[in-house]
XYZ file of C-alpha atoms in Angstrom:
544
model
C 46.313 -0.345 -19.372
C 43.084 -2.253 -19.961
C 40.119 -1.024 -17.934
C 36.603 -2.217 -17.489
C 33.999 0.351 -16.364
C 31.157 -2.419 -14.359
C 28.010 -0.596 -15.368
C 25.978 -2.045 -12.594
C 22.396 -1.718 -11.222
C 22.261 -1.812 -7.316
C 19.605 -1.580 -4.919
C 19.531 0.899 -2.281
C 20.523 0.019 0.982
C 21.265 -3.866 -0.049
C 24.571 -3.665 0.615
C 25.845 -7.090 0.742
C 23.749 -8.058 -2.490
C 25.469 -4.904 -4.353
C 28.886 -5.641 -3.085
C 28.319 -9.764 -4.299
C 27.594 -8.037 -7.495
C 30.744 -6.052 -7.382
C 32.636 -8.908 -6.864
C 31.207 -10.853 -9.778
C 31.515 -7.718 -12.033
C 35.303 -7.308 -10.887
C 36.086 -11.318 -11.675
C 34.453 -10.815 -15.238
C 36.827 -8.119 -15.646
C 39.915 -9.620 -14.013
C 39.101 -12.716 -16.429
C 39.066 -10.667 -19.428
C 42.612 -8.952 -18.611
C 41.890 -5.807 -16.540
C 43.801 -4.079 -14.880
C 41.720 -1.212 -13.450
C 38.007 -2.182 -12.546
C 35.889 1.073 -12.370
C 32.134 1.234 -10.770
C 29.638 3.427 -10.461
C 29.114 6.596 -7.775
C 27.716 4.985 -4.540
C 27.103 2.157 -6.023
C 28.048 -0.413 -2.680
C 24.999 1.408 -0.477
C 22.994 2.690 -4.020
C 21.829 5.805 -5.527
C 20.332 8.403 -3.889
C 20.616 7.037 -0.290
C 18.513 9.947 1.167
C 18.093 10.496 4.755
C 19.457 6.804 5.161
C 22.440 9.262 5.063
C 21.521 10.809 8.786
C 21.378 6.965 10.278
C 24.994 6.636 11.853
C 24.866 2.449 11.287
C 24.215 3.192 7.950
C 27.655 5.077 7.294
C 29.097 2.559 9.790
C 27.927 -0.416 7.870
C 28.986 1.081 4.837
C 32.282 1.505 6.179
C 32.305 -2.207 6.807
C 31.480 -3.481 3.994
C 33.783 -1.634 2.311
C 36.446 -3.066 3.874
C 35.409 -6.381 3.859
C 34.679 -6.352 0.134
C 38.393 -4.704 -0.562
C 40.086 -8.073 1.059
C 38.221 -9.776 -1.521
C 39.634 -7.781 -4.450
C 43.388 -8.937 -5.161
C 44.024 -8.552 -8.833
C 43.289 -5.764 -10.145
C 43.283 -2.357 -8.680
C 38.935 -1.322 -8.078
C 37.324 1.830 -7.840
C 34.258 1.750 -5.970
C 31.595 4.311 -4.531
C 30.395 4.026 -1.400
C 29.298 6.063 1.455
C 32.333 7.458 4.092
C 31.368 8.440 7.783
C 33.020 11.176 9.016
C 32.710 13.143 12.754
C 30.298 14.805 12.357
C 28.857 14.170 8.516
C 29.839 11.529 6.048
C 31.159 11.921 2.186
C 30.341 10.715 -1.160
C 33.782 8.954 -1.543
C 35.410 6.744 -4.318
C 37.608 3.897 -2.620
C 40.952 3.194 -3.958
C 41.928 -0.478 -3.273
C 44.598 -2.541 -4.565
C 45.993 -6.080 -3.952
C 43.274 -6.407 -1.071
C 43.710 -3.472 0.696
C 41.152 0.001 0.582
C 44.280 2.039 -0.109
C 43.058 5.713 -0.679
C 39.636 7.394 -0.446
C 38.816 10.519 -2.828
C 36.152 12.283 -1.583
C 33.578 14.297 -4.029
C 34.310 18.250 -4.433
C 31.268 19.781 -6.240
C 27.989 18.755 -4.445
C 24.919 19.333 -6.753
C 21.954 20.636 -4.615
C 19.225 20.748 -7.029
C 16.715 19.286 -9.101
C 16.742 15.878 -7.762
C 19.410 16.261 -5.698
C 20.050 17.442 -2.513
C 23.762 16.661 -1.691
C 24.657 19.629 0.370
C 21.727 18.202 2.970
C 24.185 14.951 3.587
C 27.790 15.554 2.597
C 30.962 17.433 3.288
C 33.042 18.758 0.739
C 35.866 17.021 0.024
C 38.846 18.952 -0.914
C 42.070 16.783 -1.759
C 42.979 14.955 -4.899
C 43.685 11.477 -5.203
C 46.010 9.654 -7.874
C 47.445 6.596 -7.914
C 49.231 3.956 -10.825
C 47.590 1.074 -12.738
C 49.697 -0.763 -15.185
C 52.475 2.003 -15.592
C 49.766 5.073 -16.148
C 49.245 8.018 -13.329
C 45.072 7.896 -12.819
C 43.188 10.685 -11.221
C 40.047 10.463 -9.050
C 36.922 12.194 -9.719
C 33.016 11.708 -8.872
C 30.077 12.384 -10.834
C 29.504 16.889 -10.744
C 33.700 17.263 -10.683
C 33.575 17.342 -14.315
C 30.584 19.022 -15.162
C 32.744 22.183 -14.341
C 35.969 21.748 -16.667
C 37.472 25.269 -15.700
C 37.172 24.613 -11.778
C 38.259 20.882 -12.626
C 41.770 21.874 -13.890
C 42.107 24.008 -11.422
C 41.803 21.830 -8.818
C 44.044 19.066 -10.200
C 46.374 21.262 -11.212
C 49.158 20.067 -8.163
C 48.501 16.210 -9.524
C 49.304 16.755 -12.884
C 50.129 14.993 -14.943
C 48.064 12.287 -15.092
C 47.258 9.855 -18.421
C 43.991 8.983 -17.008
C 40.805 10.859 -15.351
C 38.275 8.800 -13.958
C 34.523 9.454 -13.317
C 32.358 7.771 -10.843
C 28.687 8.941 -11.713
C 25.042 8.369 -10.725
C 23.348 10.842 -13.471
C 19.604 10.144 -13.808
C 18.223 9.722 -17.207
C 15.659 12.856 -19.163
C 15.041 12.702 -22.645
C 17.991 14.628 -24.335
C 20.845 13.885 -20.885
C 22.927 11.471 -23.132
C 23.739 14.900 -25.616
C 24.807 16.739 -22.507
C 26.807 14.039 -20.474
C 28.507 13.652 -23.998
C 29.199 17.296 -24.299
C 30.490 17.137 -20.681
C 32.732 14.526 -20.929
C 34.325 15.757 -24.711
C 35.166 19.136 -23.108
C 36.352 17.905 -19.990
C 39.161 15.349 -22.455
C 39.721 18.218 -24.208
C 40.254 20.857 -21.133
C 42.336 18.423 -19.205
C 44.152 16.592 -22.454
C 43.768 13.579 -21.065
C 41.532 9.989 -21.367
C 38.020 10.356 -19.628
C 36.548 7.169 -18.132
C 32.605 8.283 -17.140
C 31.411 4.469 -14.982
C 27.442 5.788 -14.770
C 24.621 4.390 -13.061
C 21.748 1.987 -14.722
C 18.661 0.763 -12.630
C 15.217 2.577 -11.379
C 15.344 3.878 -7.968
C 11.118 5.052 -7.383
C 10.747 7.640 -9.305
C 14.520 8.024 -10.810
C 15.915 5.967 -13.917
C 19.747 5.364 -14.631
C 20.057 4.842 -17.920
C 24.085 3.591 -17.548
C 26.015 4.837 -21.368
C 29.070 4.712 -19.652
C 31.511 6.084 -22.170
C 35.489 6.554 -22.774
C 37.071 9.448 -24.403
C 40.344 9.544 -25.748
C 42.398 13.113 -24.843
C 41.143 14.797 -27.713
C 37.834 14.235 -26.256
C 36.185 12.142 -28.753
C 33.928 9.576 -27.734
C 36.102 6.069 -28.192
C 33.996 3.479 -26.543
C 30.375 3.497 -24.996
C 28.077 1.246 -23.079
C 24.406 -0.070 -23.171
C 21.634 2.248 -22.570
C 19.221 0.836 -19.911
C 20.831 -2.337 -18.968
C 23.975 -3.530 -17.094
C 27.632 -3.620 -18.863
C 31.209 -4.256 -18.530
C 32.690 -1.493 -21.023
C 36.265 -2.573 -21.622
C 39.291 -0.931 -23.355
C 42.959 -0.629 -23.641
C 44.417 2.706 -22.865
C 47.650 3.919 -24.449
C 49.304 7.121 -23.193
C 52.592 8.866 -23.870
C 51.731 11.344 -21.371
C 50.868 14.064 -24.197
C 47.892 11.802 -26.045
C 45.925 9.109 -25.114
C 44.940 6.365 -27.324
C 41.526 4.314 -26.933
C 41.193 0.308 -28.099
C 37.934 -0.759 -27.503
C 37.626 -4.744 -26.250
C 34.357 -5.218 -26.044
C 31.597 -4.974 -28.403
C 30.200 -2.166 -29.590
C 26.700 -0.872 -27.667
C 23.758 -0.440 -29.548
C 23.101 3.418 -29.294
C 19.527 4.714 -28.722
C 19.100 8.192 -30.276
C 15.238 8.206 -31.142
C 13.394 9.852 -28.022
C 11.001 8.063 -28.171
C 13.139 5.041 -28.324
C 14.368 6.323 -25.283
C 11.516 7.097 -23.769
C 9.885 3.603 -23.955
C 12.997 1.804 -22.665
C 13.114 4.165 -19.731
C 9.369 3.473 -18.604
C 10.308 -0.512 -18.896
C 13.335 -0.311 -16.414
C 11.576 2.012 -14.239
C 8.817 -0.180 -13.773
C 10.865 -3.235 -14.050
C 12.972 -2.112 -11.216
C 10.276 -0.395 -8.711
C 8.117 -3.525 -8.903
C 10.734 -5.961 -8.651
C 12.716 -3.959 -6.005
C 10.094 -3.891 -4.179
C 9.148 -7.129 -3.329
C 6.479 -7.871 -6.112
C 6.616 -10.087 -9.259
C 2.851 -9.040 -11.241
C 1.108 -6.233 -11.292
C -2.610 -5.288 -12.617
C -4.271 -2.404 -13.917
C -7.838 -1.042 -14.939
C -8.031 -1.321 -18.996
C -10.711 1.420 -19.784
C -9.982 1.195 -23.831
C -8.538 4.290 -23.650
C -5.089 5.550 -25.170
C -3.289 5.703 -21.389
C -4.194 2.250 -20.080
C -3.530 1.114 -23.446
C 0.063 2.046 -23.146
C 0.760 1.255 -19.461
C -0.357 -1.984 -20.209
C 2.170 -2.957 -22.925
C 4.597 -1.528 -20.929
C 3.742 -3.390 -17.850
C 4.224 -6.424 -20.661
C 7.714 -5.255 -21.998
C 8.748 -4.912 -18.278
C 7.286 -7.783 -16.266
C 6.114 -10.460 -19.277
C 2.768 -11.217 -20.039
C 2.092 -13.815 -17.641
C 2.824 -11.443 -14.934
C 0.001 -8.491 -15.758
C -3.625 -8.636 -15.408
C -6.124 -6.387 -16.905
C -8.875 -5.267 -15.496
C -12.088 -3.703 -16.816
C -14.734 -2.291 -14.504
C -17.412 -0.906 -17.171
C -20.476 1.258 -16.009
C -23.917 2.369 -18.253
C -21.102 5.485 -18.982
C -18.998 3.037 -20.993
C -19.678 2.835 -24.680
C -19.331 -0.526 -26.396
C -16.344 0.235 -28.242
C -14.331 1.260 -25.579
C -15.440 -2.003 -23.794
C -14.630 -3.723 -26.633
C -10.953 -2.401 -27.358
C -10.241 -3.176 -23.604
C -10.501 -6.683 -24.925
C -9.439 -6.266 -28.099
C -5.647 -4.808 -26.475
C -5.469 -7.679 -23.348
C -6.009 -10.434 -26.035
C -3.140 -8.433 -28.556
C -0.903 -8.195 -25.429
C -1.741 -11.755 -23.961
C -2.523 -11.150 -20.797
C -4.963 -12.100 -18.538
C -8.452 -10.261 -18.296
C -11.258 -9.725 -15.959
C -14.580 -8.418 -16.074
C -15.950 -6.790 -13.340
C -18.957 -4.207 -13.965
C -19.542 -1.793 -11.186
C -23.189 -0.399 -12.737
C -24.624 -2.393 -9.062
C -22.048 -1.577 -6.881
C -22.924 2.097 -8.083
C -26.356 2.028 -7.743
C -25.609 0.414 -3.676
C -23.475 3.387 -3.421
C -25.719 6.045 -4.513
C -28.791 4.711 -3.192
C -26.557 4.976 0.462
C -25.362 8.722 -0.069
C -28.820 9.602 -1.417
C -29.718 9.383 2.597
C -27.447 12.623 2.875
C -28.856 15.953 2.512
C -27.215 17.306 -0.789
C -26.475 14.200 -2.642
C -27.571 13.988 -6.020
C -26.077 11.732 -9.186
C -25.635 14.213 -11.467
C -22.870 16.314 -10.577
C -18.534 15.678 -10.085
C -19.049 13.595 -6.687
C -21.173 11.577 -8.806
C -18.610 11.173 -11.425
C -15.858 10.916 -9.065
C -17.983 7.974 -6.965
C -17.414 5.545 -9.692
C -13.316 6.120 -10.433
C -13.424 5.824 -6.631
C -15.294 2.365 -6.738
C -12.580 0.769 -9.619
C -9.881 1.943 -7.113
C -11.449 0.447 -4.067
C -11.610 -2.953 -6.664
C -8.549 -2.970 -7.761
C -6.709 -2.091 -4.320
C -8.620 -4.958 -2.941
C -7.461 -7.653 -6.028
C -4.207 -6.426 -5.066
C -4.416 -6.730 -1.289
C -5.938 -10.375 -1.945
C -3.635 -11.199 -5.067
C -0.163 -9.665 -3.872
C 0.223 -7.887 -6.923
C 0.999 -4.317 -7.754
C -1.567 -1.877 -8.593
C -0.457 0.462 -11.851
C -2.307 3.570 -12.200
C -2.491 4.877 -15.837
C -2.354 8.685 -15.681
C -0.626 11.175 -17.582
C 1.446 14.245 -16.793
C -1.203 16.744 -18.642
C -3.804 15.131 -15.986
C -1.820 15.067 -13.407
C -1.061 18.574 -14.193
C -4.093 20.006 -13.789
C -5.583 17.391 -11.089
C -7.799 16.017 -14.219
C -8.233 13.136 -11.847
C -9.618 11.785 -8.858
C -7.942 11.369 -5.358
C -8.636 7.171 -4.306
C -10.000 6.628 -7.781
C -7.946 6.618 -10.345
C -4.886 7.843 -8.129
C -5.104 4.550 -6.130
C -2.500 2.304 -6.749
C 1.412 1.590 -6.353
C 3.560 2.863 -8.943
C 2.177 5.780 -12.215
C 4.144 4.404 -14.894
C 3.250 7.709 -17.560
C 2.711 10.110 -14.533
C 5.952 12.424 -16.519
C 4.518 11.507 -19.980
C 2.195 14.559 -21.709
C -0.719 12.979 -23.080
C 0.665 14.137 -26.335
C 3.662 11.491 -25.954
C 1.194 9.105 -24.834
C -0.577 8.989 -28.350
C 3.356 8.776 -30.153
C 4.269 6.105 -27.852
C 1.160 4.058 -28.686
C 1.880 4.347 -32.234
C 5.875 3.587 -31.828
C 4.596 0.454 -29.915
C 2.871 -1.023 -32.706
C 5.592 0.225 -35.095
C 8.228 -1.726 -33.010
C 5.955 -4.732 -32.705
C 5.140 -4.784 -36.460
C 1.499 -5.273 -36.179
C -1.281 -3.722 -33.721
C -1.441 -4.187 -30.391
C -3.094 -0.781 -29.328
C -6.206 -1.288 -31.210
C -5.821 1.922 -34.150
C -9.632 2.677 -33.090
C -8.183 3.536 -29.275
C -5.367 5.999 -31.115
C -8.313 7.308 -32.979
C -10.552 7.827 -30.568
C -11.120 11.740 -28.634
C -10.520 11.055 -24.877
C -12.816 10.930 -22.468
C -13.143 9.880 -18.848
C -16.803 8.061 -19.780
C -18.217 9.405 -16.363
C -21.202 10.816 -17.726
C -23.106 10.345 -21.393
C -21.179 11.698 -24.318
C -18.263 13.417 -21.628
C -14.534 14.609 -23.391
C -11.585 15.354 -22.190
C -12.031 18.814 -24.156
C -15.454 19.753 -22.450
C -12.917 20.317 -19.460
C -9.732 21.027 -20.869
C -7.597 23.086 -23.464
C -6.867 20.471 -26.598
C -4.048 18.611 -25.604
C -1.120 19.976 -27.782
C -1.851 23.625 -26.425
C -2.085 22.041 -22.803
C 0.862 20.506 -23.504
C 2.899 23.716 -24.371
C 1.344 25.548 -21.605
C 2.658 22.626 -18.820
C 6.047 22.661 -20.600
C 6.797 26.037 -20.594
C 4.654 27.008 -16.589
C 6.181 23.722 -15.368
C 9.494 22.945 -16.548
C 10.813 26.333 -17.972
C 9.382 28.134 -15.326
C 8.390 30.616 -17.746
C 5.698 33.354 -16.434
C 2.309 34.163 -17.375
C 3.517 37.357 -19.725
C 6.216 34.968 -21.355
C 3.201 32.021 -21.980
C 1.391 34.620 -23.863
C 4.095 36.575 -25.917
C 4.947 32.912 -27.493
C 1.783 32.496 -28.823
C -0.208 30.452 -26.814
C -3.770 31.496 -25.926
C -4.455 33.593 -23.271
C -7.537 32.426 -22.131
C -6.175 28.945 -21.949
C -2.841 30.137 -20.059
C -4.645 31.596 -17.427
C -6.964 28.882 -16.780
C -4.033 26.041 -17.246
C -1.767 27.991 -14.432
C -4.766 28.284 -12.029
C -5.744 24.759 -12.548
C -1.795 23.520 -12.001
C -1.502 26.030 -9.286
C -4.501 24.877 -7.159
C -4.301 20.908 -7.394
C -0.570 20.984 -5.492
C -2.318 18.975 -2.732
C -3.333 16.330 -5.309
C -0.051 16.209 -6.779
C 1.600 14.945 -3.008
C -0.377 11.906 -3.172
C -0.490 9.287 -5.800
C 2.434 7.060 -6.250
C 5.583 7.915 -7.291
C 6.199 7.522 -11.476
C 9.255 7.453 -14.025
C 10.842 10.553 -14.547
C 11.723 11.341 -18.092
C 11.244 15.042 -18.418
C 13.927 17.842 -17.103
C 11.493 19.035 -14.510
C 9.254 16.359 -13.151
C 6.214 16.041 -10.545
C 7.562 15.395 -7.318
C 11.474 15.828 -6.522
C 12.447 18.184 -9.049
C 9.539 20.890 -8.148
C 8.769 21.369 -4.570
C 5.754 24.175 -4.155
C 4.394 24.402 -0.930
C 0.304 23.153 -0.714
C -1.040 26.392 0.728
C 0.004 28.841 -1.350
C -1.796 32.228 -2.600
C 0.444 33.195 -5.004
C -1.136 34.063 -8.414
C 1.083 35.314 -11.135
C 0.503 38.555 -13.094
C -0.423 39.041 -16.035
């Protein structure tokens, strides 16, 4: 049997533009032999629906399409995710559909409910199995969570054995590290069922979410025969042999390039996150403030990477605060990068505003609101380029600041996508030097890598006047944030007590900062946002 996973990037809720690019994945697949054409979990209505889910036309439309897309299938036999209405809920299904006709529907078994997901908020459990033939082998159904427990797995295809083939619809969002475990996954799943594994996976951004597709094949033994891109749409095709005791795996087409550097991994997921939210979204160019700092430095170039040069503006928006080497690197990086640059000083603008608040009892310019006044007055100017220019506003901070609300609400929050808002400001300064490793020459000026960071909202100010250095910050978020480890546990490790406690207050207090910038690319296991939900009034401190 020859079978082409169609690694596919869909938008959600466009269904007729997803299934036209089923279609054409299915005839490039028919054309080069197939004769099983796999896709992706949900991948006719996109993935994660959300509360489109609870809209009854939704599942009804779904339904329709479905059905409508199956007449247009005839060759060979399609498996395609989609969203199933039921009474009184709807399922994550997987439609069967040969020679034209939607023939069987598997619905999904194991519904993960947490992290990012919340599947037991939309879907019943299905509970049957689903098999059918495709050029003389027995296939069996399965979506996404199904074979991330082997054990219950077997058990519950145990009545449809045997089978020569399992295959895996999947939507699994990207973190630093996932392709190891989806590997893992998928080997001892092959090697629990003794059968061939075909995992279709998502690839797109979808807001804060990235798909990073590496669909993959594994032969019964549960080695890893044939994989796809990383980051980008595929058509993964192979020959499967079977005697109905081992399964052997032909790859057709070409080899993917494999991404195993982190770093590597975590550049190319900021690009298609970006790519996709802007794009997706209705826009085409974005702009940003350039500050000549380390963070701007690096959204910028990957604003670049992602939309081109001719589609990113750069913005600088100096005050008295602003030394003239920062000023000057803000140049030096929109000239390395190509892109086009404005000027705008706010040192007047300032001076308006303070000489306006200086009629309110209590005002004075040498305190936070002072500080905070001019990040507010670069968001107000670049909200309102945007508004008049139809681009995209990119805001430029980090997970360490947005952490610890190191940053000001309608200042340097404003904007419409936070392309590093998962990235510790120790990554930041790696990814700045992997970018001018991978472009063989500088394009973050090495002065801007050198440089201690600073805000530059009053003379002489550092980011260390206010905070822990940034690689024990760094170790303190990781562990409070995404471990989930306690005060007690911060401390036994090694880390500084003094610095704990402040770093868990400060993370604990600016919850109600963290609910409103825009939404950024997740590439940690525990991000801002979906993965931790903490309510905003909240008194509980941890012990110590």
């Amino acid at each position: 049997m020859r079978i082409a996973l169609a690694q596919i990037n869909p938008v959600v809720g466009d269904l007729q533009g997803n299934a036209e690019k089923i279609e054409r994945f299915y005839h490039k697949a028919v054309d080069a032999g197939a004769h099983l054409v796999l896709y992706p979990e949900l991948c006719l209505c996109g993935y994660p629906p959300e509360d489109l889910l609870l809209k009854k036309h939704f599942l009804e439309d779904n339904l329709k399409m479905i059905n409508q897309l199956a007449a247009k299938l005839k060759d060979a036999t399609a498996v395609i995710g989609f969203a199933e209405p039921s009474e009184n809920s709807c399922y994550n299904s997987a439609a069967v559909i040969t020679a034209g006709k939607l023939t069987q529907i598997y619905r999904k078994s194991l519904l993960p409910n947490y992290g990012v997901f919340d599947e037991s908020r939309y879907f019943a459990v299905g509970k049957e199995t689903v098999t059918f033939e495709a050029a003389g082998l027995k296939v069996a159904v399965s979506i996404c969570r199904d074979i991330w427990e082997p054990d219950w797995l077997s058990n519950f295809l145990a009545k449809a054995r045997p089978f020569d083939v399992l295959v895996n619809l999947s939507s699994s969002p990207f973190h630093v590290g996932k392709i190891k475990i989806r590997e893992d996954v998928v080997t001892q799943c092959a090697a629990r069922l003794g059968c061939a594994i075909c995992y279709c996976n998502t690839v797109g951004g979808q807001d804060e979410l990235v798909f990073d597709g590496r669909s993959m094949i594994a032969d019964s033994q549960g080695r890893i025969r044939a994989k796809a891109k990383a980051f980008d749409e595929d058509l993964l095709i192979a020959d499967i042999e079977s005697n109905g005791r081992d399964a052997k795996i032909t790859p057709v087409s070409g080899p993917a390039d494999e991404i195993t550097d982190p770093l590597d991994e975590i550049y190319n997921a900021l690009i298609l996150g970006t790519r996709d939210y802007v794009r997706k979204n209705g826009f085409s160019s974005v702009l940003l403030g350039l500050s000549g700092g380390i963070d701007s430095s690096v959204v910028a170039a990957i604003a670049v990477a992602a939309l081109g040069k001719e589609n990113v503006t750069g913005i600088t928006m100096p005050s008295r605060f602003n030394a003239e080497d920062t000023k000057s690197d803000a140049g030096k990086l929109a000239a390395n990068l190509d892109i086009k640059f404005l000027t705008i000083p706010i040192e007047r603008t300032l001076a308006e505003f303070d000489k306006t608040l200086g009629t309110a009892d209590g005002w004075n310019d040498s305190g936070l609101a002072y500080e905070n006044l001019q990040a507010r007055i670069r968001g107000c100017i670049l909200m309102s380029l945007s508004n008049q220019l139809g681009s995209m506003v990119l805001t430029t901070g980090n997970k360490s600041e947005t952490a610890v609300g190191y940053s000001t609400l309608y200042g340097d929050t404003a904007g419409g996508f936070a392309v590093i808002k998962d990235v510790p400001k120790t990554i930041v300064y790696k990814l700045a030097a992997y970018i001018n490793a991978k472009a063989g020459k500088e394009i973050i000026p090495q002065s801007v890598i050198d440089r201690p960071p600073t805000a530059e909202l009053r003379q002489n100010q550092k980011d260390r006047d206010s905070l822990p250095d940034y690689d024990v910050l760094d170790k303190i978020i990781e562990g409070y944030v995404e471990q989930d480890k306690s005060t007690r546990q911060l401390i036994d490790s090694g880390l500084p007590k003094e610095d704990v406690l402040r770093v868990i207050t400060m993370v604990d207090r600016n919850e109600y900062k963290r609910r409103q910038p825009p939404p950024g690319v997740k590439i940690t296991p525990k991000a801002f946002g979906k993965d931790r939900r903490l309510p905003i009034t909240n008194r509980y401190q941890p012990r110590y």
